[in-house]
Short mmCIF file of the C-alpha atoms (twelve columns), coordinates in Angstrom:
data_MODEL
# 
_entry.id   MODEL 
# 
loop_
_atom_site.group_PDB 
_atom_site.id 
_atom_site.type_symbol 
_atom_site.label_atom_id 
_atom_site.label_alt_id 
_atom_site.label_comp_id 
_atom_site.label_asym_id 
_atom_site.label_seq_id 
_atom_site.Cartn_x 
_atom_site.Cartn_y 
_atom_site.Cartn_z 
_atom_site.pdbx_PDB_model_num 
ATOM 1   C CA . MET A 1   -3.733  10.890  -9.481  1 
ATOM 2   C CA . LEU A 2   -2.924  6.871   -10.526 1 
ATOM 3   C CA . LEU A 3   -4.944  4.888   -12.666 1 
ATOM 4   C CA . VAL A 4   -4.824  1.177   -11.683 1 
ATOM 5   C CA . VAL A 5   -6.699  -1.580  -14.710 1 
ATOM 6   C CA . ASP A 6   -7.724  -4.868  -13.576 1 
ATOM 7   C CA . VAL A 7   -8.133  -7.603  -16.821 1 
ATOM 8   C CA . GLY A 8   -10.479 -9.372  -16.138 1 
ATOM 9   C CA . ASN A 9   -12.077 -12.643 -18.703 1 
ATOM 10  C CA . THR A 10  -15.939 -10.651 -17.662 1 
ATOM 11  C CA . ASN A 11  -15.003 -7.715  -17.335 1 
ATOM 12  C CA . ILE A 12  -12.352 -4.599  -16.966 1 
ATOM 13  C CA . THR A 13  -12.200 -3.290  -13.579 1 
ATOM 14  C CA . TYR A 14  -10.113 0.471   -13.316 1 
ATOM 15  C CA . GLY A 15  -9.361  2.374   -9.943  1 
ATOM 16  C CA . VAL A 16  -7.966  6.251   -9.398  1 
ATOM 17  C CA . TYR A 17  -6.166  6.063   -6.359  1 
ATOM 18  C CA . LYS A 18  -4.607  9.716   -4.908  1 
ATOM 19  C CA . GLU A 19  -2.517  8.344   -3.121  1 
ATOM 20  C CA . SER A 20  -3.375  5.530   -1.230  1 
ATOM 21  C CA . GLU A 21  -6.889  6.933   -1.274  1 
ATOM 22  C CA . LEU A 22  -9.556  5.084   -3.664  1 
ATOM 23  C CA . ILE A 23  -11.753 8.193   -5.216  1 
ATOM 24  C CA . THR A 24  -13.640 6.157   -7.795  1 
ATOM 25  C CA . THR A 25  -13.999 2.995   -9.339  1 
ATOM 26  C CA . PHE A 26  -15.723 1.822   -13.436 1 
ATOM 27  C CA . ARG A 27  -16.162 -1.627  -15.399 1 
ATOM 28  C CA . MET A 28  -17.110 -2.330  -18.243 1 
ATOM 29  C CA . MET A 29  -17.268 -5.594  -20.416 1 
ATOM 30  C CA . SER A 30  -13.757 -7.273  -21.415 1 
ATOM 31  C CA . LYS A 31  -15.790 -9.622  -23.827 1 
ATOM 32  C CA . MET A 32  -16.796 -6.844  -26.350 1 
ATOM 33  C CA . PRO A 33  -14.651 -5.933  -28.910 1 
ATOM 34  C CA . ARG A 34  -13.376 -2.750  -28.924 1 
ATOM 35  C CA . THR A 35  -10.583 -0.598  -30.923 1 
ATOM 36  C CA . SER A 36  -8.444  1.666   -29.532 1 
ATOM 37  C CA . ASP A 37  -10.468 5.024   -30.104 1 
ATOM 38  C CA . GLU A 38  -13.154 3.498   -27.822 1 
ATOM 39  C CA . TYR A 39  -11.250 2.427   -25.063 1 
ATOM 40  C CA . GLY A 40  -9.332  5.339   -25.036 1 
ATOM 41  C CA . ILE A 41  -12.662 7.853   -25.677 1 
ATOM 42  C CA . ALA A 42  -14.653 5.709   -23.074 1 
ATOM 43  C CA . ILE A 43  -11.441 5.208   -19.807 1 
ATOM 44  C CA . ARG A 44  -11.654 9.571   -20.512 1 
ATOM 45  C CA . GLU A 45  -15.524 9.922   -20.403 1 
ATOM 46  C CA . LEU A 46  -15.809 7.923   -17.673 1 
ATOM 47  C CA . LEU A 47  -12.886 9.600   -15.791 1 
ATOM 48  C CA . PHE A 48  -14.559 12.775  -16.760 1 
ATOM 49  C CA . ILE A 49  -17.707 12.242  -15.284 1 
ATOM 50  C CA . ASN A 50  -15.807 11.078  -12.246 1 
ATOM 51  C CA . ASP A 51  -14.369 14.893  -12.348 1 
ATOM 52  C CA . ILE A 52  -10.950 13.657  -13.321 1 
ATOM 53  C CA . LYS A 53  -9.007  15.226  -16.180 1 
ATOM 54  C CA . ARG A 54  -6.675  13.466  -17.912 1 
ATOM 55  C CA . ASP A 55  -3.945  15.895  -16.702 1 
ATOM 56  C CA . ASP A 56  -4.309  14.526  -13.558 1 
ATOM 57  C CA . ILE A 57  -3.719  11.157  -13.849 1 
ATOM 58  C CA . ASP A 58  0.160   10.818  -13.829 1 
ATOM 59  C CA . GLY A 59  0.863   7.231   -13.226 1 
ATOM 60  C CA . CYS A 60  -1.340  4.183   -14.835 1 
ATOM 61  C CA . ILE A 61  -0.970  0.261   -13.845 1 
ATOM 62  C CA . VAL A 62  -2.303  -2.448  -16.211 1 
ATOM 63  C CA . SER A 63  -3.317  -6.126  -15.660 1 
ATOM 64  C CA . SER A 64  -4.253  -8.549  -17.529 1 
ATOM 65  C CA . VAL A 65  -5.328  -12.627 -18.392 1 
ATOM 66  C CA . VAL A 66  -7.201  -11.489 -21.988 1 
ATOM 67  C CA . PRO A 67  -3.957  -11.173 -24.370 1 
ATOM 68  C CA . GLY A 68  -6.415  -10.845 -27.641 1 
ATOM 69  C CA . ILE A 69  -7.550  -7.116  -25.829 1 
ATOM 70  C CA . MET A 70  -3.948  -5.359  -24.823 1 
ATOM 71  C CA . HIS A 71  -2.855  -4.383  -27.887 1 
ATOM 72  C CA . SER A 72  -5.699  -1.426  -28.356 1 
ATOM 73  C CA . LEU A 73  -6.412  -1.255  -24.919 1 
ATOM 74  C CA . MET A 74  -3.069  -0.497  -24.266 1 
ATOM 75  C CA . SER A 75  -2.746  2.252   -27.505 1 
ATOM 76  C CA . GLY A 76  -6.383  3.583   -26.152 1 
ATOM 77  C CA . ILE A 77  -4.789  4.473   -22.480 1 
ATOM 78  C CA . ILE A 78  -1.221  5.839   -23.908 1 
ATOM 79  C CA . LYS A 79  -3.596  7.834   -26.413 1 
ATOM 80  C CA . TYR A 80  -6.170  9.321   -24.848 1 
ATOM 81  C CA . VAL A 81  -4.997  8.443   -20.516 1 
ATOM 82  C CA . TYR A 82  -1.782  7.993   -19.973 1 
ATOM 83  C CA . GLU A 83  2.054   8.001   -22.149 1 
ATOM 84  C CA . LYS A 84  3.434   5.379   -20.179 1 
ATOM 85  C CA . PRO A 85  1.312   3.224   -18.621 1 
ATOM 86  C CA . MET A 86  2.724   -0.354  -16.178 1 
ATOM 87  C CA . MET A 87  2.859   -3.949  -17.000 1 
ATOM 88  C CA . VAL A 88  2.138   -6.038  -14.390 1 
ATOM 89  C CA . GLY A 89  4.335   -9.025  -16.134 1 
ATOM 90  C CA . ALA A 90  8.343   -10.471 -15.910 1 
ATOM 91  C CA . GLY A 91  10.905  -8.164  -14.801 1 
ATOM 92  C CA . ILE A 92  8.587   -6.084  -12.856 1 
ATOM 93  C CA . LYS A 93  8.597   -6.150  -8.424  1 
ATOM 94  C CA . THR A 94  6.441   -7.260  -6.663  1 
ATOM 95  C CA . GLY A 95  7.882   -7.898  -3.365  1 
ATOM 96  C CA . ILE A 96  6.316   -12.059 -3.762  1 
ATOM 97  C CA . LYS A 97  8.509   -15.122 -4.440  1 
ATOM 98  C CA . ILE A 98  6.903   -17.170 -6.493  1 
ATOM 99  C CA . ILE A 99  8.280   -21.148 -5.479  1 
ATOM 100 C CA . THR A 100 5.844   -23.237 -7.367  1 
ATOM 101 C CA . GLU A 101 7.099   -25.849 -10.320 1 
ATOM 102 C CA . ASN A 102 6.322   -23.368 -12.526 1 
ATOM 103 C CA . PRO A 103 6.436   -19.937 -11.796 1 
ATOM 104 C CA . LYS A 104 5.708   -18.605 -15.846 1 
ATOM 105 C CA . GLU A 105 2.036   -19.811 -15.247 1 
ATOM 106 C CA . ILE A 106 0.730   -18.104 -12.574 1 
ATOM 107 C CA . GLY A 107 -1.277  -15.800 -14.169 1 
ATOM 108 C CA . PRO A 108 -0.616  -12.139 -13.389 1 
ATOM 109 C CA . ASP A 109 -4.592  -11.629 -11.651 1 
ATOM 110 C CA . ARG A 110 -3.096  -14.075 -9.066  1 
ATOM 111 C CA . ILE A 111 -0.122  -12.551 -8.351  1 
ATOM 112 C CA . VAL A 112 -1.510  -8.766  -7.521  1 
ATOM 113 C CA . ASP A 113 -4.035  -10.929 -5.247  1 
ATOM 114 C CA . ALA A 114 -1.285  -12.045 -3.515  1 
ATOM 115 C CA . VAL A 115 0.353   -9.198  -3.391  1 
ATOM 116 C CA . GLY A 116 -2.815  -7.031  -1.794  1 
ATOM 117 C CA . GLY A 117 -3.532  -10.155 0.702   1 
ATOM 118 C CA . TYR A 118 0.075   -10.216 1.974   1 
ATOM 119 C CA . GLU A 119 1.167   -6.850  2.099   1 
ATOM 120 C CA . LYS A 120 -2.946  -5.478  3.768   1 
ATOM 121 C CA . TYR A 121 -3.211  -8.190  5.946   1 
ATOM 122 C CA . GLY A 122 0.409   -10.084 6.682   1 
ATOM 123 C CA . GLY A 123 1.058   -13.767 6.006   1 
ATOM 124 C CA . PRO A 124 0.581   -16.469 5.958   1 
ATOM 125 C CA . VAL A 125 -2.885  -15.879 4.276   1 
ATOM 126 C CA . LEU A 126 -4.845  -17.636 1.861   1 
ATOM 127 C CA . VAL A 127 -6.464  -14.968 -0.682  1 
ATOM 128 C CA . LEU A 128 -9.704  -16.328 -2.533  1 
ATOM 129 C CA . ASP A 129 -11.031 -14.092 -5.854  1 
ATOM 130 C CA . PHE A 130 -14.223 -15.495 -6.612  1 
ATOM 131 C CA . GLY A 131 -14.243 -14.294 -10.368 1 
ATOM 132 C CA . THR A 132 -14.877 -15.954 -14.054 1 
ATOM 133 C CA . ALA A 133 -12.786 -19.475 -12.129 1 
ATOM 134 C CA . THR A 134 -12.581 -19.168 -8.573  1 
ATOM 135 C CA . THR A 135 -8.803  -19.311 -6.931  1 
ATOM 136 C CA . TYR A 136 -7.690  -19.769 -4.082  1 
ATOM 137 C CA . ASP A 137 -3.583  -18.318 -3.597  1 
ATOM 138 C CA . LEU A 138 -1.627  -19.502 -0.434  1 
ATOM 139 C CA . VAL A 139 1.495   -17.152 0.735   1 
ATOM 140 C CA . THR A 140 3.581   -17.995 3.183   1 
ATOM 141 C CA . GLU A 141 4.861   -15.704 6.005   1 
ATOM 142 C CA . ASN A 142 7.957   -14.828 4.407   1 
ATOM 143 C CA . GLY A 143 5.882   -14.122 1.560   1 
ATOM 144 C CA . GLU A 144 6.483   -17.146 -1.009  1 
ATOM 145 C CA . PHE A 145 3.926   -17.995 -2.988  1 
ATOM 146 C CA . ALA A 146 3.235   -21.524 -2.011  1 
ATOM 147 C CA . ALA A 147 0.765   -22.754 -3.977  1 
ATOM 148 C CA . GLY A 148 -2.633  -22.377 -6.162  1 
ATOM 149 C CA . ILE A 149 -5.732  -23.813 -6.133  1 
ATOM 150 C CA . THR A 150 -7.846  -22.945 -9.561  1 
ATOM 151 C CA . ALA A 151 -12.021 -24.133 -9.207  1 
ATOM 152 C CA . PRO A 152 -15.074 -23.478 -11.572 1 
ATOM 153 C CA . GLY A 153 -16.393 -20.038 -10.802 1 
ATOM 154 C CA . LEU A 154 -19.855 -19.250 -9.670  1 
ATOM 155 C CA . ARG A 155 -20.876 -18.196 -12.463 1 
ATOM 156 C CA . ILE A 156 -18.883 -20.893 -15.524 1 
ATOM 157 C CA . SER A 157 -20.538 -23.240 -13.828 1 
ATOM 158 C CA . ALA A 158 -24.735 -21.423 -13.606 1 
ATOM 159 C CA . LYS A 159 -23.853 -20.732 -16.861 1 
ATOM 160 C CA . ALA A 160 -23.190 -25.461 -18.051 1 
ATOM 161 C CA . LEU A 161 -26.522 -25.486 -16.369 1 
ATOM 162 C CA . TRP A 162 -28.589 -23.097 -18.459 1 
ATOM 163 C CA . GLU A 163 -26.345 -23.992 -21.437 1 
ATOM 164 C CA . ASP A 164 -25.932 -27.235 -21.337 1 
ATOM 165 C CA . THR A 165 -28.892 -28.256 -20.204 1 
ATOM 166 C CA . ALA A 166 -32.697 -28.788 -22.140 1 
ATOM 167 C CA . ARG A 167 -34.887 -27.466 -19.326 1 
ATOM 168 C CA . LEU A 168 -33.089 -25.292 -16.573 1 
ATOM 169 C CA . PRO A 169 -33.684 -21.582 -17.279 1 
ATOM 170 C CA . GLU A 170 -31.413 -18.643 -16.543 1 
ATOM 171 C CA . ILE A 171 -30.920 -17.329 -13.361 1 
ATOM 172 C CA . GLU A 172 -30.057 -14.995 -11.135 1 
ATOM 173 C CA . ILE A 173 -27.415 -16.199 -8.929  1 
ATOM 174 C CA . ARG A 174 -27.818 -15.946 -4.405  1 
ATOM 175 C CA . LYS A 175 -28.705 -17.883 -1.895  1 
ATOM 176 C CA . PRO A 176 -32.411 -18.741 -1.287  1 
ATOM 177 C CA . LYS A 177 -34.307 -19.027 2.222   1 
ATOM 178 C CA . SER A 178 -33.598 -22.251 2.224   1 
ATOM 179 C CA . ILE A 179 -31.668 -25.342 1.103   1 
ATOM 180 C CA . LEU A 180 -35.113 -27.326 1.330   1 
ATOM 181 C CA . ALA A 181 -35.879 -25.633 -2.318  1 
ATOM 182 C CA . GLN A 182 -39.072 -26.261 -3.972  1 
ATOM 183 C CA . GLU A 183 -39.286 -25.599 -7.336  1 
ATOM 184 C CA . THR A 184 -35.791 -25.078 -10.414 1 
ATOM 185 C CA . ILE A 185 -35.517 -22.053 -9.787  1 
ATOM 186 C CA . SER A 186 -34.496 -22.264 -5.924  1 
ATOM 187 C CA . SER A 187 -33.252 -25.326 -6.999  1 
ATOM 188 C CA . MET A 188 -30.893 -24.274 -9.211  1 
ATOM 189 C CA . GLN A 189 -29.168 -21.019 -6.410  1 
ATOM 190 C CA . ALA A 190 -29.541 -24.505 -3.933  1 
ATOM 191 C CA . GLY A 191 -26.984 -25.961 -5.772  1 
ATOM 192 C CA . LEU A 192 -24.678 -22.717 -7.028  1 
ATOM 193 C CA . VAL A 193 -24.827 -21.053 -4.081  1 
ATOM 194 C CA . TYR A 194 -24.899 -23.703 -1.144  1 
ATOM 195 C CA . GLY A 195 -22.141 -26.332 -3.407  1 
ATOM 196 C CA . GLN A 196 -19.641 -23.582 -3.612  1 
ATOM 197 C CA . ILE A 197 -20.208 -22.991 0.058   1 
ATOM 198 C CA . GLY A 198 -19.018 -26.465 0.613   1 
ATOM 199 C CA . GLN A 199 -15.983 -26.301 -1.945  1 
ATOM 200 C CA . THR A 200 -15.071 -22.965 0.082   1 
ATOM 201 C CA . GLU A 201 -15.521 -24.345 3.396   1 
ATOM 202 C CA . TYR A 202 -13.445 -27.709 2.363   1 
ATOM 203 C CA . ILE A 203 -10.366 -25.948 0.537   1 
ATOM 204 C CA . ILE A 204 -9.716  -24.090 3.537   1 
ATOM 205 C CA . SER A 205 -9.837  -26.907 5.791   1 
ATOM 206 C CA . GLN A 206 -7.423  -29.054 3.211   1 
ATOM 207 C CA . VAL A 207 -4.824  -26.288 3.297   1 
ATOM 208 C CA . ARG A 208 -4.710  -25.264 6.614   1 
ATOM 209 C CA . LYS A 209 -4.166  -29.317 7.433   1 
ATOM 210 C CA . GLU A 210 -1.604  -30.112 4.530   1 
ATOM 211 C CA . ALA A 211 0.232   -26.777 4.893   1 
ATOM 212 C CA . GLY A 212 0.383   -27.302 8.649   1 
ATOM 213 C CA . LEU A 213 -1.108  -23.266 9.146   1 
ATOM 214 C CA . ASP A 214 -3.293  -22.924 11.660  1 
ATOM 215 C CA . SER A 215 -2.464  -19.520 12.059  1 
ATOM 216 C CA . MET A 216 -3.229  -18.885 8.853   1 
ATOM 217 C CA . LYS A 217 -5.324  -15.746 7.580   1 
ATOM 218 C CA . VAL A 218 -7.752  -16.351 4.653   1 
ATOM 219 C CA . VAL A 219 -9.101  -13.615 2.770   1 
ATOM 220 C CA . ALA A 220 -11.732 -13.354 -0.238  1 
ATOM 221 C CA . THR A 221 -11.862 -10.412 -3.191  1 
ATOM 222 C CA . GLY A 222 -14.333 -10.966 -6.674  1 
ATOM 223 C CA . GLY A 223 -17.646 -9.632  -7.413  1 
ATOM 224 C CA . LEU A 224 -19.195 -13.020 -5.729  1 
ATOM 225 C CA . GLY A 225 -17.404 -13.218 -2.895  1 
ATOM 226 C CA . ARG A 226 -19.399 -11.458 -0.614  1 
ATOM 227 C CA . ILE A 227 -22.803 -14.479 -0.989  1 
ATOM 228 C CA . ILE A 228 -19.554 -17.167 0.156   1 
ATOM 229 C CA . ALA A 229 -18.007 -15.137 2.352   1 
ATOM 230 C CA . ASP A 230 -21.427 -13.198 4.747   1 
ATOM 231 C CA . GLU A 231 -22.463 -17.035 5.242   1 
ATOM 232 C CA . THR A 232 -19.136 -19.478 6.216   1 
ATOM 233 C CA . ASP A 233 -16.308 -18.667 9.395   1 
ATOM 234 C CA . SER A 234 -14.105 -20.313 7.279   1 
ATOM 235 C CA . ILE A 235 -12.722 -17.327 5.747   1 
ATOM 236 C CA . ASP A 236 -11.849 -13.728 7.967   1 
ATOM 237 C CA . ILE A 237 -11.902 -10.648 5.551   1 
ATOM 238 C CA . TYR A 238 -13.912 -9.945  2.530   1 
ATOM 239 C CA . ASP A 239 -11.691 -7.158  0.220   1 
ATOM 240 C CA . SER A 240 -13.900 -5.656  -2.430  1 
ATOM 241 C CA . THR A 241 -11.055 -3.212  -3.379  1 
ATOM 242 C CA . LEU A 242 -7.157  -6.458  -2.707  1 
ATOM 243 C CA . THR A 243 -6.855  -6.597  -6.178  1 
ATOM 244 C CA . LEU A 244 -6.557  -2.479  -7.015  1 
ATOM 245 C CA . ASP A 245 -4.883  -2.212  -4.012  1 
ATOM 246 C CA . GLY A 246 -2.888  -4.570  -5.072  1 
ATOM 247 C CA . LEU A 247 -2.087  -2.929  -8.344  1 
ATOM 248 C CA . ARG A 248 -1.149  0.186   -6.468  1 
ATOM 249 C CA . ILE A 249 1.551   -1.496  -4.181  1 
ATOM 250 C CA . ILE A 250 2.687   -3.283  -7.217  1 
ATOM 251 C CA . TYR A 251 3.195   0.588   -9.418  1 
ATOM 252 C CA . ASP A 252 4.207   1.851   -5.628  1 
ATOM 253 C CA . LYS A 253 6.738   -0.946  -5.594  1 
ATOM 254 C CA . ASN A 254 8.165   0.050   -8.918  1 
ATOM 255 C CA . ARG A 255 8.119   3.594   -8.640  1 
ATOM 256 C CA . ARG A 256 10.549  3.632   -5.949  1 
ATOM 257 C CA . HIS A 257 13.179  1.866   -7.551  1 
# 
């Protein structure tokens, strides 16, 4: 079995594959300080709860945008789970050619999403990830990472509202019954969700226009992506496991060589 690990700014998402089948997923917060032993034991326990033993894991791949926790996390994985985890980074084979001005600036999370989107749905494809930030990454028909757009994510925007204004409360992020809000909570929800929908539709439209790609597929992923994907025809597919699938695909490409 293959353990894939996606370290994001908010959560660490784990997935276990049996060949190409995703058999379980689990998460833990990435901002909570942990020792290598705490990481290792927690992962072992979560695997055990899902009837997976250490000896069942015969491969591991990790992608991370949070450098500060990687020493402890990798040490925990090596000690308790799998001795030779693969890291998404320089030198790894992805099948995607980055043609932006500075390829080294493209985060591993975006490369993984691009691989998942291109390998699963073909190109040209625009991959949206509604995470801590909302990202839009364009992959051409030939598998070239051609452009990327980065915007504040829904949670960042919501947090700014209630932390930087004295009288606005912390709220649940969800679509209200109507945009015609008549009280504070639904007013904030309307601004956040409908604002994100509007942003999403405009950016997709502008990418199509400037890239000249009318046939471009639009694929969304990320924790809050379902809320937006359900409310717009601009997104063709919502794929909740796209990032984990991208990690599996990259692992397979490197294992074969």
